[in-house]
Structure formats: C-alpha cells, structure tokens
Amino acid sequence: KQEVTQIPAALSVPEGENLVLNCSFTDSAIYNLQWFRQDPGKGLTSLLLIQSSQREQTSGRLNASLDKSSGRSTLYIAASQPGDSATYLCAVSRGSNYKLTFGKGTLLTVNP
Amino acid sequence: DTGVSQDPRHKITKRGQNVTFRCDPISEHNRLYWYRQTLGQGPEFLTYFQNEAQLEKSRLLSDRFSAERPKGSFSTLEIQRTEQGDSAMYLCASSLVYGELFFGEGSRLTVL
C-alpha cells in the first residue's frame, strides 16, 4: 500500500526566505506526482504536476523535483511571501486512473 | 467561472438524515473524482467516473454512500443515514484522461 509522508508537518519562516518542503513515498511505481496548495476551509489548487519520466517542473517561484527511484520529491519556494501561507500537499498516482494518494501536508506560515 | 463547482458548500444535518452533494466538473473533462478529507489529514480517494461509468470505488465508500454521474455531466454523492463519523470535507475533482486534476472548493458536512 502506498504511503506518502511530508516533512516538516509545519514550518514558519520570515518573508523573503527560500524554503524546501519534502515529500516521500514508499512505492516508486508511480505514474506522476502532484503538489497542491490548500487555504483554510478551501479546496485544493494544483501547483505543479511531474510525470514519472520527468525530474523537475517549474512555475514562477516554485520548483518541484522528483527522484522516483529513491521515492522523494521536494518543493522549493523562492523568496517566500505572506501570501504563500497555506498547507502544501503532495500526492502520487499509480497507473493512469489518477487515484491520488496524499500526504498529510505541510502547514507553511510566512511572517511579514 | 469555468472551474469545478460544488454545492452546497456547507451542510449541517442531524444524525440519521440523508444528504446529497452535487459536483459540476469542468465541461470538457470526462473524468470526475470524489475525495473525502478530515481535519489534519490529506484527502482520501472515494470513487471516480469516466464519463457516466463508475470505474472504481474505495472500501471507504460504505453501503450508505452512493455516487452517480448521469449522462457523464454533473455528479451527485448521497450519504444515507448519516453518522457523526461522516463529518468531513467532500471534495470533487475533474480531469481529462491522463490530465491534471482540478479540485472544487469542497462541501463541508457537519453531522450533529
């Protein structure tokens, strides 16, 4: 059974810092990995999707990497802003049915 | 707004009552998913449709839960004889086959 772990569970940083969120998964036979953002009481917003054949994806200040063989992914956020404060969730899918297995998330707080 | 929409956003009900949630996916998306999220946890897969066919159901989906997607458009998730353990956020997502998942804002259920 696939298990997804996210470390740290919570992170508080001052504005402007670069930071890294970690995600690990137990079964490397994944189809893709997706990073999401969730604001309190809201749904999920997709940030980056990495196919299993890819090593990284970038969108603006966000960069996600994938090391499928070691079962790890990182989300790098450059020059953090208070508006980045949210819970960040990592999810992996196995096969093309896109049934995602999620981690519990990292609660990020960026202090002005 | 052309995103995934869910209704109602919040439902409060008494134990034993039936509730129904509706999801309208992005119009061209042929896949539709239901997930459940409890406080402090990542979303858990419940079921998914490709067009009108329900292709997979999680063991989490007990006999009291039923989902439909008539004509491959909107979907409904009904919970019969609600229990306090059903209190959660019910999230709907849609995608193209092999595409990125887009989530709605969720429907929060509180069972008293």
Coordinates of N, CA and C in Angstrom, one line a residue:
Chain A
K1 N 0.8 -1.2 0.0 CA 0.0 0.0 0.0 C 0.9 1.2 0.0
Q2 N 0.6 2.2 -0.9 CA 1.4 3.4 -1.0 C 1.2 4.3 0.2
E3 N 2.2 4.8 0.8 CA 2.2 5.8 1.9 C 3.0 7.0 1.5
V4 N 2.5 8.1 1.8 CA 3.1 9.4 1.4 C 3.3 10.2 2.7
T5 N 4.6 10.6 2.9 CA 4.9 11.3 4.1 C 5.5 12.7 3.8
Q6 N 5.0 13.7 4.5 CA 5.5 15.0 4.3 C 6.2 15.6 5.5
I7 N 7.4 16.1 5.3 CA 8.2 16.7 6.4 C 8.7 18.1 6.0
P8 N 8.6 19.1 6.9 CA 8.0 19.0 8.2 C 6.5 19.1 8.2
A9 N 5.9 18.9 9.3 CA 4.4 19.0 9.4 C 4.0 20.5 9.4
A10 N 4.9 21.3 9.9 CA 4.6 22.7 10.0 C 6.0 23.5 9.9
L11 N 5.9 24.7 9.3 CA 7.1 25.4 9.0 C 6.7 26.9 9.1
S12 N 7.5 27.7 9.8 CA 7.3 29.1 9.9 C 8.6 29.8 9.6
V13 N 8.5 30.7 8.6 CA 9.7 31.4 8.1 C 9.4 32.9 8.0
P14 N 10.5 33.7 8.0 CA 10.3 35.2 7.7 C 10.1 35.4 6.2
E15 N 9.4 36.4 5.9 CA 9.3 36.8 4.5 C 10.6 36.9 3.8
G16 N 10.7 36.5 2.6 CA 11.9 36.6 1.8 C 12.8 35.4 1.8
E17 N 12.5 34.5 2.7 CA 13.4 33.3 2.8 C 13.0 32.3 1.6
N18 N 14.0 31.6 1.2 CA 13.8 30.4 0.3 C 13.6 29.2 1.2
L19 N 12.7 28.3 0.8 CA 12.4 27.2 1.6 C 12.2 25.9 0.8
V20 N 12.3 24.8 1.5 CA 12.1 23.5 0.8 C 11.1 22.6 1.6
L21 N 10.1 22.1 1.0 CA 9.2 21.2 1.6 C 9.5 19.8 1.0
N22 N 9.4 18.8 1.8 CA 9.8 17.4 1.4 C 8.6 16.5 1.4
C23 N 8.7 15.5 0.5 CA 7.6 14.5 0.3 C 8.3 13.2 0.0
S24 N 7.9 12.1 0.7 CA 8.5 10.8 0.4 C 7.4 9.8 0.2
F25 N 7.6 8.8 -0.7 CA 6.6 7.8 -0.9 C 7.2 6.5 -0.9
T26 N 6.4 5.4 -0.5 CA 7.0 4.1 -0.3 C 7.1 3.3 -1.5
D27 N 6.2 3.5 -2.5 CA 6.2 2.6 -3.7 C 6.6 3.5 -4.9
S28 N 7.7 3.2 -5.4 CA 8.3 4.0 -6.5 C 7.6 3.8 -7.9
A29 N 6.7 2.9 -7.9 CA 5.9 2.7 -9.2 C 4.8 3.7 -9.3
I30 N 5.2 4.9 -9.5 CA 4.2 6.0 -9.6 C 4.0 6.4 -11.1
Y31 N 2.9 7.0 -11.4 CA 2.6 7.5 -12.7 C 3.0 9.0 -12.8
N32 N 2.6 9.7 -11.7 CA 3.0 11.1 -11.6 C 2.9 11.5 -10.2
L33 N 3.4 12.7 -9.9 CA 3.3 13.3 -8.6 C 2.8 14.8 -8.8
Q34 N 2.0 15.2 -7.9 CA 1.4 16.5 -8.0 C 1.5 17.2 -6.6
W35 N 1.8 18.5 -6.7 CA 1.8 19.3 -5.5 C 0.6 20.2 -5.6
F36 N 0.0 20.4 -4.4 CA -1.2 21.2 -4.3 C -1.0 22.2 -3.1
R37 N -1.8 23.3 -3.2 CA -1.9 24.2 -2.1 C -3.3 24.2 -1.6
Q38 N -3.5 24.3 -0.3 CA -4.9 24.4 0.3 C -4.9 25.5 1.3
D39 N -5.8 26.5 1.1 CA -6.0 27.5 2.1 C -7.1 27.0 3.1
P40 N -7.1 27.6 4.3 CA -8.0 27.0 5.3 C -9.5 27.0 4.8
G41 N -10.1 25.8 5.0 CA -11.5 25.7 4.6 C -11.8 25.7 3.2
K42 N -10.8 25.6 2.3 CA -11.0 25.7 0.9 C -10.6 24.4 0.2
G43 N -10.8 24.4 -1.1 CA -10.4 23.2 -1.9 C -8.9 23.3 -2.2
L44 N -8.5 22.4 -3.1 CA -7.1 22.3 -3.5 C -6.8 23.0 -4.8
T45 N -5.7 23.7 -4.8 CA -5.2 24.3 -6.0 C -4.0 23.6 -6.5
S46 N -4.0 23.1 -7.7 CA -2.8 22.4 -8.3 C -1.7 23.4 -8.6
L47 N -0.5 23.1 -8.1 CA 0.7 23.9 -8.3 C 1.6 23.4 -9.4
L48 N 1.9 22.1 -9.3 CA 2.9 21.5 -10.3 C 2.5 20.0 -10.4
L49 N 2.7 19.5 -11.6 CA 2.5 18.1 -11.9 C 3.8 17.6 -12.6
I50 N 4.3 16.6 -12.0 CA 5.6 16.0 -12.6 C 5.2 14.6 -13.0
Q51 N 5.4 14.3 -14.3 CA 5.3 12.9 -14.8 C 6.4 12.1 -14.3
S52 N 6.2 10.8 -14.2 CA 7.3 9.9 -13.7 C 8.6 9.9 -14.4
S53 N 8.5 10.3 -15.7 CA 9.7 10.3 -16.6 C 10.4 11.7 -16.4
Q54 N 9.9 12.6 -15.7 CA 10.5 13.9 -15.6 C 11.2 14.0 -14.3
R55 N 12.2 15.0 -14.2 CA 13.0 15.2 -13.0 C 12.5 16.4 -12.2
E56 N 12.0 17.4 -12.9 CA 11.5 18.6 -12.3 C 10.6 19.4 -13.1
Q57 N 9.8 20.3 -12.4 CA 8.9 21.2 -13.1 C 9.0 22.6 -12.4
T58 N 8.9 23.6 -13.1 CA 9.0 25.0 -12.5 C 7.8 25.8 -12.9
S59 N 7.3 26.6 -12.0 CA 6.3 27.6 -12.3 C 6.5 28.8 -11.4
G60 N 7.0 29.9 -12.0 CA 7.2 31.1 -11.2 C 8.3 30.9 -10.2
R61 N 7.9 31.2 -8.9 CA 8.9 31.0 -7.8 C 8.9 29.6 -7.3
L62 N 8.2 28.7 -7.9 CA 8.1 27.3 -7.4 C 8.9 26.4 -8.3
N63 N 9.6 25.4 -7.7 CA 10.3 24.4 -8.4 C 10.1 23.1 -7.7
A64 N 9.6 22.1 -8.4 CA 9.4 20.8 -7.8 C 10.3 19.8 -8.5
S65 N 11.0 18.9 -7.7 CA 11.8 17.9 -8.2 C 11.3 16.5 -7.9
L66 N 11.7 15.6 -8.6 CA 11.2 14.2 -8.4 C 12.4 13.2 -8.6
D67 N 12.7 12.4 -7.6 CA 13.6 11.3 -7.6 C 12.8 10.1 -7.4
K68 N 12.3 9.5 -8.5 CA 11.4 8.4 -8.4 C 12.1 7.1 -7.8
S69 N 13.3 6.9 -8.1 CA 14.0 5.7 -7.6 C 14.1 5.7 -6.0
S70 N 14.4 6.9 -5.5 CA 14.5 7.0 -4.0 C 13.2 7.3 -3.3
G71 N 12.1 7.6 -4.1 CA 10.8 7.9 -3.5 C 10.8 9.2 -2.9
R72 N 11.3 10.2 -3.5 CA 11.4 11.5 -2.9 C 11.0 12.6 -3.9
S73 N 10.4 13.7 -3.4 CA 10.1 14.9 -4.1 C 10.3 16.1 -3.2
T74 N 10.8 17.2 -3.8 CA 10.9 18.4 -3.0 C 10.2 19.5 -3.7
L75 N 9.6 20.4 -2.9 CA 9.0 21.7 -3.5 C 9.8 22.8 -2.9
Y76 N 10.4 23.5 -3.8 CA 11.3 24.7 -3.5 C 10.5 26.0 -3.8
I77 N 10.4 26.8 -2.7 CA 9.7 28.1 -2.9 C 10.7 29.2 -2.7
A78 N 10.9 30.0 -3.7 CA 11.9 31.1 -3.6 C 11.2 32.4 -3.2
A79 N 12.0 33.1 -2.4 CA 11.6 34.5 -2.0 C 10.2 34.4 -1.4
S80 N 10.0 33.7 -0.4 CA 8.6 33.5 0.2 C 7.9 34.8 0.5
Q81 N 6.6 34.8 0.4 CA 5.7 36.0 0.7 C 4.6 35.5 1.7
P82 N 4.1 36.5 2.4 CA 3.0 36.1 3.4 C 1.8 35.4 2.6
G83 N 1.6 35.8 1.4 CA 0.5 35.2 0.6 C 0.8 33.7 0.3
D84 N 2.0 33.2 0.5 CA 2.3 31.8 0.3 C 1.8 31.0 1.5
S85 N 1.4 31.6 2.6 CA 1.0 30.9 3.8 C -0.2 30.0 3.4
A86 N -0.1 28.7 3.7 CA -1.1 27.7 3.3 C -0.6 26.3 3.7
T87 N -1.5 25.3 3.5 CA -1.0 23.9 3.6 C -0.6 23.4 2.2
Y88 N 0.5 22.8 2.1 CA 1.0 22.3 0.9 C 0.9 20.7 0.9
L89 N 0.3 20.2 -0.1 CA 0.0 18.7 -0.1 C 0.7 18.1 -1.3
C90 N 1.3 17.0 -1.1 CA 1.9 16.2 -2.1 C 1.1 15.0 -2.4
A91 N 0.9 14.6 -3.6 CA 0.1 13.4 -3.9 C 0.7 12.6 -5.1
V92 N 0.6 11.3 -5.0 CA 1.2 10.5 -6.1 C 0.0 9.6 -6.7
S93 N 0.2 9.3 -7.9 CA -0.8 8.4 -8.6 C -0.1 7.2 -9.1
R94 N -0.8 6.1 -9.1 CA -0.3 4.8 -9.6 C -1.1 4.4 -10.8
G95 N -0.6 4.3 -11.9 CA -1.4 3.9 -13.1 C -2.1 5.2 -13.6
S96 N -2.8 5.0 -14.7 CA -3.4 6.1 -15.4 C -4.7 6.5 -14.8
N97 N -5.2 5.8 -13.8 CA -6.5 6.1 -13.3 C -6.6 7.3 -12.4
Y98 N -5.4 7.8 -12.1 CA -5.2 9.1 -11.3 C -5.9 9.0 -10.0
K99 N -5.9 7.9 -9.3 CA -6.3 7.8 -8.0 C -5.1 8.3 -7.1
L100 N -5.3 9.4 -6.6 CA -4.2 10.0 -5.8 C -4.1 9.6 -4.4
T101 N -2.9 9.3 -3.9 CA -2.6 9.1 -2.5 C -1.9 10.3 -2.0
F102 N -2.5 11.0 -1.0 CA -2.0 12.2 -0.5 C -1.2 12.0 0.8
G103 N -0.2 13.0 1.0 CA 0.4 13.1 2.3 C -0.6 14.0 3.2
K104 N -0.1 14.2 4.5 CA -1.0 15.0 5.4 C -0.7 16.5 5.2
G105 N 0.3 16.8 4.5 CA 0.6 18.2 4.2 C 1.6 18.9 5.1
T106 N 2.1 20.0 4.7 CA 3.0 20.9 5.5 C 2.3 22.2 5.6
L107 N 2.1 22.6 6.8 CA 1.4 23.9 7.1 C 2.5 25.0 7.1
L108 N 2.5 25.9 6.1 CA 3.5 26.9 5.9 C 3.0 28.3 6.4
T109 N 3.7 28.9 7.2 CA 3.4 30.3 7.6 C 4.6 31.2 7.3
V110 N 4.3 32.2 6.5 CA 5.4 33.2 6.1 C 5.0 34.5 6.9
N111 N 5.9 34.9 7.8 CA 5.7 36.0 8.6 C 6.2 37.3 7.9
P112 N 5.4 38.4 8.0 CA 5.9 39.6 7.4 C 7.1 40.2 8.1
Chain B
D1 N -17.4 31.6 -14.2 CA -16.3 30.7 -13.7 C -16.4 29.3 -14.3
T2 N -15.2 28.9 -14.9 CA -15.2 27.6 -15.6 C -14.6 26.5 -14.8
G3 N -14.4 26.7 -13.5 CA -13.8 25.7 -12.7 C -14.8 24.7 -12.2
V4 N -14.3 23.8 -11.3 CA -15.2 22.8 -10.7 C -16.0 23.4 -9.6
S5 N -17.3 23.2 -9.7 CA -18.2 23.9 -8.7 C -18.9 22.8 -7.9
Q6 N -19.0 23.0 -6.6 CA -19.7 22.1 -5.7 C -20.8 22.8 -4.9
D7 N -21.8 22.0 -4.6 CA -23.0 22.6 -3.9 C -23.6 21.6 -3.0
P8 N -24.0 21.9 -1.8 CA -23.7 23.1 -1.1 C -22.3 23.2 -0.6
R9 N -21.9 24.4 -0.2 CA -20.5 24.5 0.4 C -20.5 24.0 1.8
H10 N -21.6 24.1 2.5 CA -21.6 23.7 3.9 C -23.0 23.1 4.2
K11 N -23.0 21.9 4.8 CA -24.3 21.3 5.2 C -24.2 20.8 6.6
I12 N -25.2 21.2 7.4 CA -25.3 20.8 8.8 C -26.5 19.9 8.9
T13 N -26.4 18.7 9.4 CA -27.5 17.8 9.5 C -27.5 17.0 10.8
K14 N -28.6 16.4 11.1 CA -28.7 15.6 12.3 C -28.4 14.1 11.9
R15 N -27.9 13.4 12.8 CA -27.5 12.0 12.6 C -28.8 11.3 12.1
G16 N -28.6 10.5 11.1 CA -29.7 9.7 10.6 C -30.4 10.3 9.4
Q17 N -30.1 11.5 9.1 CA -30.7 12.2 7.9 C -29.8 11.8 6.7
N18 N -30.5 12.0 5.5 CA -29.8 11.8 4.2 C -29.3 13.1 3.7
V19 N -28.1 13.1 3.1 CA -27.6 14.4 2.4 C -27.1 14.0 1.0
T20 N -27.2 15.0 0.2 CA -26.7 14.9 -1.2 C -25.9 16.1 -1.6
F21 N -24.7 15.8 -2.2 CA -23.8 16.8 -2.7 C -23.8 16.7 -4.2
R22 N -23.6 17.9 -4.8 CA -23.5 18.0 -6.3 C -22.2 18.5 -6.7
C23 N -21.7 18.0 -7.8 CA -20.4 18.5 -8.4 C -20.6 18.7 -9.9
D24 N -20.3 19.9 -10.3 CA -20.3 20.2 -11.7 C -18.8 20.3 -12.2
P25 N -18.3 19.4 -13.0 CA -16.9 19.4 -13.4 C -16.7 20.5 -14.5
I26 N -15.4 20.7 -14.8 CA -15.0 21.5 -16.0 C -15.6 20.8 -17.2
S27 N -16.3 21.6 -18.1 CA -17.2 21.0 -19.1 C -16.5 20.0 -20.0
E28 N -15.3 20.1 -20.4 CA -14.7 19.2 -21.3 C -14.0 18.0 -20.6
H29 N -14.1 18.0 -19.3 CA -13.4 16.9 -18.6 C -14.3 15.6 -18.5
N30 N -13.7 14.5 -18.9 CA -14.5 13.3 -18.9 C -14.3 12.4 -17.6
R31 N -13.3 12.8 -16.8 CA -13.1 12.1 -15.5 C -13.6 13.0 -14.4
L32 N -14.2 12.3 -13.4 CA -14.7 13.0 -12.2 C -14.4 12.2 -11.0
Y33 N -13.9 12.8 -9.9 CA -13.5 12.1 -8.7 C -14.1 12.7 -7.5
W34 N -14.3 11.8 -6.5 CA -14.8 12.2 -5.2 C -13.7 11.8 -4.2
Y35 N -13.3 12.8 -3.3 CA -12.4 12.5 -2.2 C -13.1 13.0 -0.9
R36 N -12.6 12.5 0.2 CA -13.0 12.9 1.5 C -11.8 13.4 2.3
Q37 N -11.9 14.5 3.0 CA -10.8 15.0 3.8 C -11.3 15.3 5.2
T38 N -10.7 14.7 6.2 CA -11.0 15.0 7.6 C -9.9 16.0 8.1
L39 N -10.1 16.6 9.3 CA -9.2 17.6 9.8 C -7.8 17.1 10.0
G40 N -6.8 17.8 9.5 CA -5.5 17.4 9.7 C -4.9 16.3 8.8
Q41 N -5.8 15.8 7.9 CA -5.4 14.7 7.1 C -5.4 15.1 5.6
G42 N -4.7 14.4 4.8 CA -4.8 14.6 3.3 C -6.1 14.0 2.8
P43 N -6.6 14.4 1.7 CA -7.8 13.8 1.1 C -7.6 12.3 0.8
E44 N -8.7 11.6 0.9 CA -8.7 10.2 0.6 C -9.7 9.9 -0.5
F45 N -9.2 9.0 -1.4 CA -10.0 8.7 -2.6 C -11.3 7.9 -2.2
L46 N -12.4 8.3 -2.8 CA -13.6 7.6 -2.6 C -14.1 6.8 -3.9
T47 N -14.1 7.6 -5.0 CA -14.6 6.9 -6.2 C -14.3 7.8 -7.4
Y48 N -14.3 7.2 -8.6 CA -14.2 8.1 -9.8 C -15.0 7.5 -11.0
F49 N -15.3 8.4 -11.9 CA -16.1 8.1 -13.1 C -15.3 8.5 -14.3
Q50 N -15.5 7.7 -15.3 CA -15.0 8.2 -16.6 C -16.3 8.2 -17.5
N51 N -16.6 9.4 -17.9 CA -17.9 9.7 -18.5 C -19.0 9.3 -17.5
E52 N -20.0 8.4 -17.9 CA -21.0 8.1 -16.9 C -20.7 6.8 -16.1
A53 N -19.6 6.1 -16.4 CA -19.3 4.9 -15.8 C -18.5 5.1 -14.5
Q54 N -18.9 4.4 -13.5 CA -18.2 4.5 -12.2 C -17.2 3.3 -12.2
L55 N -15.9 3.7 -12.3 CA -14.9 2.7 -12.6 C -14.2 2.1 -11.4
E56 N -14.2 2.9 -10.3 CA -13.6 2.4 -9.1 C -14.2 3.0 -7.8
K57 N -14.3 2.2 -6.8 CA -14.9 2.6 -5.5 C -13.9 2.2 -4.4
S58 N -13.7 3.1 -3.5 CA -12.8 2.7 -2.4 C -13.6 1.9 -1.3
R59 N -12.9 1.2 -0.5 CA -13.5 0.5 0.6 C -14.1 1.5 1.6
L60 N -13.7 2.7 1.5 CA -14.2 3.8 2.4 C -15.7 4.0 2.1
L61 N -16.1 3.7 0.9 CA -17.4 4.0 0.4 C -18.4 2.9 0.9
S62 N -18.9 3.1 2.1 CA -19.8 2.0 2.6 C -21.1 2.0 1.8
D63 N -22.0 1.0 2.2 CA -23.3 0.9 1.6 C -24.1 2.1 1.7
R64 N -23.8 3.0 2.7 CA -24.7 4.2 2.8 C -24.3 5.3 1.8
F65 N -23.2 5.1 1.1 CA -22.8 6.1 0.2 C -23.1 5.6 -1.3
S66 N -23.6 6.5 -2.1 CA -23.8 6.2 -3.5 C -23.5 7.4 -4.3
A67 N -22.8 7.2 -5.4 CA -22.5 8.3 -6.3 C -23.0 8.0 -7.7
E68 N -23.4 9.0 -8.4 CA -23.9 8.9 -9.8 C -23.3 10.0 -10.6
R69 N -23.3 9.7 -11.9 CA -22.9 10.7 -12.9 C -23.7 10.5 -14.1
P70 N -25.0 10.9 -14.1 CA -25.9 10.6 -15.2 C -25.4 11.4 -16.5
K71 N -25.4 10.7 -17.6 CA -25.0 11.3 -18.9 C -23.6 11.9 -18.9
G72 N -22.8 11.5 -17.9 CA -21.4 11.9 -18.0 C -21.2 13.4 -17.7
S73 N -22.2 14.1 -17.1 CA -22.0 15.5 -16.8 C -21.8 15.7 -15.3
F74 N -22.7 16.3 -14.6 CA -22.6 16.5 -13.2 C -22.6 15.2 -12.4
S75 N -22.2 15.3 -11.2 CA -22.2 14.1 -10.3 C -22.9 14.4 -9.0
T76 N -23.5 13.4 -8.4 CA -24.0 13.6 -7.1 C -23.5 12.5 -6.2
L77 N -23.2 12.9 -4.9 CA -22.8 11.9 -3.9 C -23.8 12.0 -2.8
E78 N -24.5 10.9 -2.5 CA -25.5 10.8 -1.5 C -25.0 10.0 -0.3
I79 N -25.3 10.5 0.9 CA -25.0 9.7 2.1 C -26.3 9.5 2.8
Q80 N -26.6 8.2 3.0 CA -27.9 7.9 3.7 C -27.6 7.6 5.2
R81 N -28.6 7.9 6.0 CA -28.5 7.6 7.4 C -27.1 8.1 8.0
T82 N -26.9 9.4 7.9 CA -25.6 10.0 8.3 C -25.2 9.6 9.7
E83 N -23.9 9.5 9.9 CA -23.3 9.2 11.2 C -22.3 10.4 11.5
Q84 N -22.0 10.5 12.8 CA -21.1 11.6 13.1 C -19.7 11.4 12.5
G85 N -19.3 10.2 12.2 CA -18.1 9.9 11.6 C -18.0 10.3 10.1
D86 N -19.2 10.7 9.6 CA -19.2 11.1 8.2 C -18.8 12.6 8.1
S87 N -18.7 13.3 9.2 CA -18.4 14.7 9.2 C -17.0 14.9 8.5
A88 N -16.9 15.6 7.5 CA -15.7 15.8 6.7 C -15.9 16.8 5.6
M89 N -14.8 17.1 4.9 CA -15.0 17.9 3.6 C -15.0 16.9 2.5
Y90 N -16.0 17.0 1.6 CA -16.1 16.2 0.5 C -15.7 17.0 -0.8
L91 N -14.6 16.5 -1.4 CA -14.0 17.2 -2.5 C -14.3 16.5 -3.8
C92 N -14.6 17.3 -4.8 CA -14.8 16.8 -6.1 C -13.7 17.3 -7.0
A93 N -13.2 16.5 -8.0 CA -12.2 16.9 -8.9 C -12.5 16.4 -10.3
S94 N -12.0 17.1 -11.3 CA -12.2 16.6 -12.6 C -10.9 16.7 -13.4
S95 N -10.9 15.9 -14.5 CA -9.7 15.9 -15.4 C -10.0 15.3 -16.7
L96 N -9.1 15.6 -17.7 CA -9.1 14.8 -18.9 C -8.5 13.5 -18.6
V97 N -8.7 12.5 -19.4 CA -7.9 11.3 -19.3 C -6.4 11.6 -19.4
Y98 N -5.6 11.2 -18.5 CA -4.1 11.4 -18.4 C -3.8 12.9 -18.1
G99 N -4.9 13.7 -17.7 CA -4.7 15.1 -17.4 C -4.5 15.4 -15.9
E100 N -4.2 16.6 -15.6 CA -4.1 17.1 -14.3 C -5.4 17.2 -13.6
L101 N -5.5 16.9 -12.3 CA -6.7 17.0 -11.6 C -7.0 18.5 -11.1
F102 N -8.2 18.9 -11.3 CA -8.6 20.2 -10.8 C -9.7 20.0 -9.8
F103 N -9.5 20.6 -8.6 CA -10.5 20.4 -7.5 C -11.4 21.5 -7.3
G104 N -12.6 21.2 -6.8 CA -13.5 22.3 -6.4 C -13.2 22.7 -5.0
E105 N -14.1 23.6 -4.5 CA -13.9 24.2 -3.2 C -14.4 23.3 -2.1
G106 N -15.0 22.2 -2.4 CA -15.4 21.3 -1.4 C -16.8 21.5 -0.8
S107 N -17.4 20.5 -0.2 CA -18.6 20.6 0.5 C -18.4 20.1 1.9
R108 N -18.5 21.0 2.9 CA -18.2 20.6 4.3 C -19.5 20.0 4.9
L109 N -19.4 18.8 5.4 CA -20.5 18.2 6.1 C -20.3 18.1 7.6
T110 N -21.3 18.6 8.4 CA -21.2 18.5 9.8 C -22.4 17.7 10.3
V111 N -22.2 16.6 10.9 CA -23.3 15.7 11.4 C -23.4 15.9 12.9
L112 N -24.5 16.4 13.4 CA -24.7 16.6 14.8 C -25.3 15.4 15.5

